[in-house]
């Protein structure tokens, strides 16, 4: 009753083994080398090759954000990811919900996972942002903003 709508983007409801396997190594890298040690590998996972080649300035900005992250916050976030499991509660959502994925996201919240989540929530929809991987709001901001803007306008006028 307190939310007008939800727009989960590029996410999951449960941690899966293939993703859980990457986090201990990243945590160890961050503990020994600071956030600088995980910045490059993270950026490489989040965007498509074409985007990375064409947008070095955007990648520099994202790297700087990662490097500026407090390591303790990063470790806490990873701990939350590792225990992620609320799939059994997704069906209880009764707020208008739009699940958004990057069409080329392979791990974080790929289209098939996001569609499965949308199928679990009564009346929810799923939309994939074309030409975008995991960080779809940065890789294709115009399309992402149009999708989310249309959805939010429908909630306030519908």
PDB file of N, CA and C in Angstrom, residues 109-117:
ATOM      1  N   UNK A 109      20.988 -10.274 -14.426  1.00  0.00           N
ATOM      2  CA  UNK A 109      19.536 -10.378 -14.524  1.00  0.00           C
ATOM      3  C   UNK A 109      19.143 -10.539 -15.973  1.00  0.00           C
ATOM      4  N   UNK A 110      19.521 -11.654 -16.579  1.00  0.00           N
ATOM      5  CA  UNK A 110      19.263 -11.847 -18.003  1.00  0.00           C
ATOM      6  C   UNK A 110      17.770 -11.891 -18.320  1.00  0.00           C
ATOM      7  N   UNK A 111      17.421 -11.658 -19.575  1.00  0.00           N
ATOM      8  CA  UNK A 111      16.009 -11.589 -19.957  1.00  0.00           C
ATOM      9  C   UNK A 111      15.178 -12.793 -19.530  1.00  0.00           C
ATOM     10  N   UNK A 112      15.708 -13.998 -19.643  1.00  0.00           N
ATOM     11  CA  UNK A 112      14.901 -15.165 -19.269  1.00  0.00           C
ATOM     12  C   UNK A 112      14.600 -15.181 -17.773  1.00  0.00           C
ATOM     13  N   UNK A 113      15.557 -14.769 -16.964  1.00  0.00           N
ATOM     14  CA  UNK A 113      15.342 -14.706 -15.516  1.00  0.00           C
ATOM     15  C   UNK A 113      14.328 -13.618 -15.178  1.00  0.00           C
ATOM     16  N   UNK A 114      14.474 -12.471 -15.819  1.00  0.00           N
ATOM     17  CA  UNK A 114      13.554 -11.361 -15.550  1.00  0.00           C
ATOM     18  C   UNK A 114      12.136 -11.695 -16.025  1.00  0.00           C
ATOM     19  N   UNK A 115      12.021 -12.416 -17.149  1.00  0.00           N
ATOM     20  CA  UNK A 115      10.694 -12.827 -17.615  1.00  0.00           C
ATOM     21  C   UNK A 115      10.063 -13.806 -16.638  1.00  0.00           C
ATOM     22  N   UNK A 116      10.867 -14.721 -16.118  1.00  0.00           N
ATOM     23  CA  UNK A 116      10.371 -15.676 -15.123  1.00  0.00           C
ATOM     24  C   UNK A 116       9.844 -14.943 -13.886  1.00  0.00           C
ATOM     25  N   UNK A 117      10.557 -13.928 -13.451  1.00  0.00           N
ATOM     26  CA  UNK A 117      10.092 -13.131 -12.309  1.00  0.00           C
ATOM     27  C   UNK A 117       8.786 -12.421 -12.648  1.00  0.00           C
TER      28      UNK A 117
END
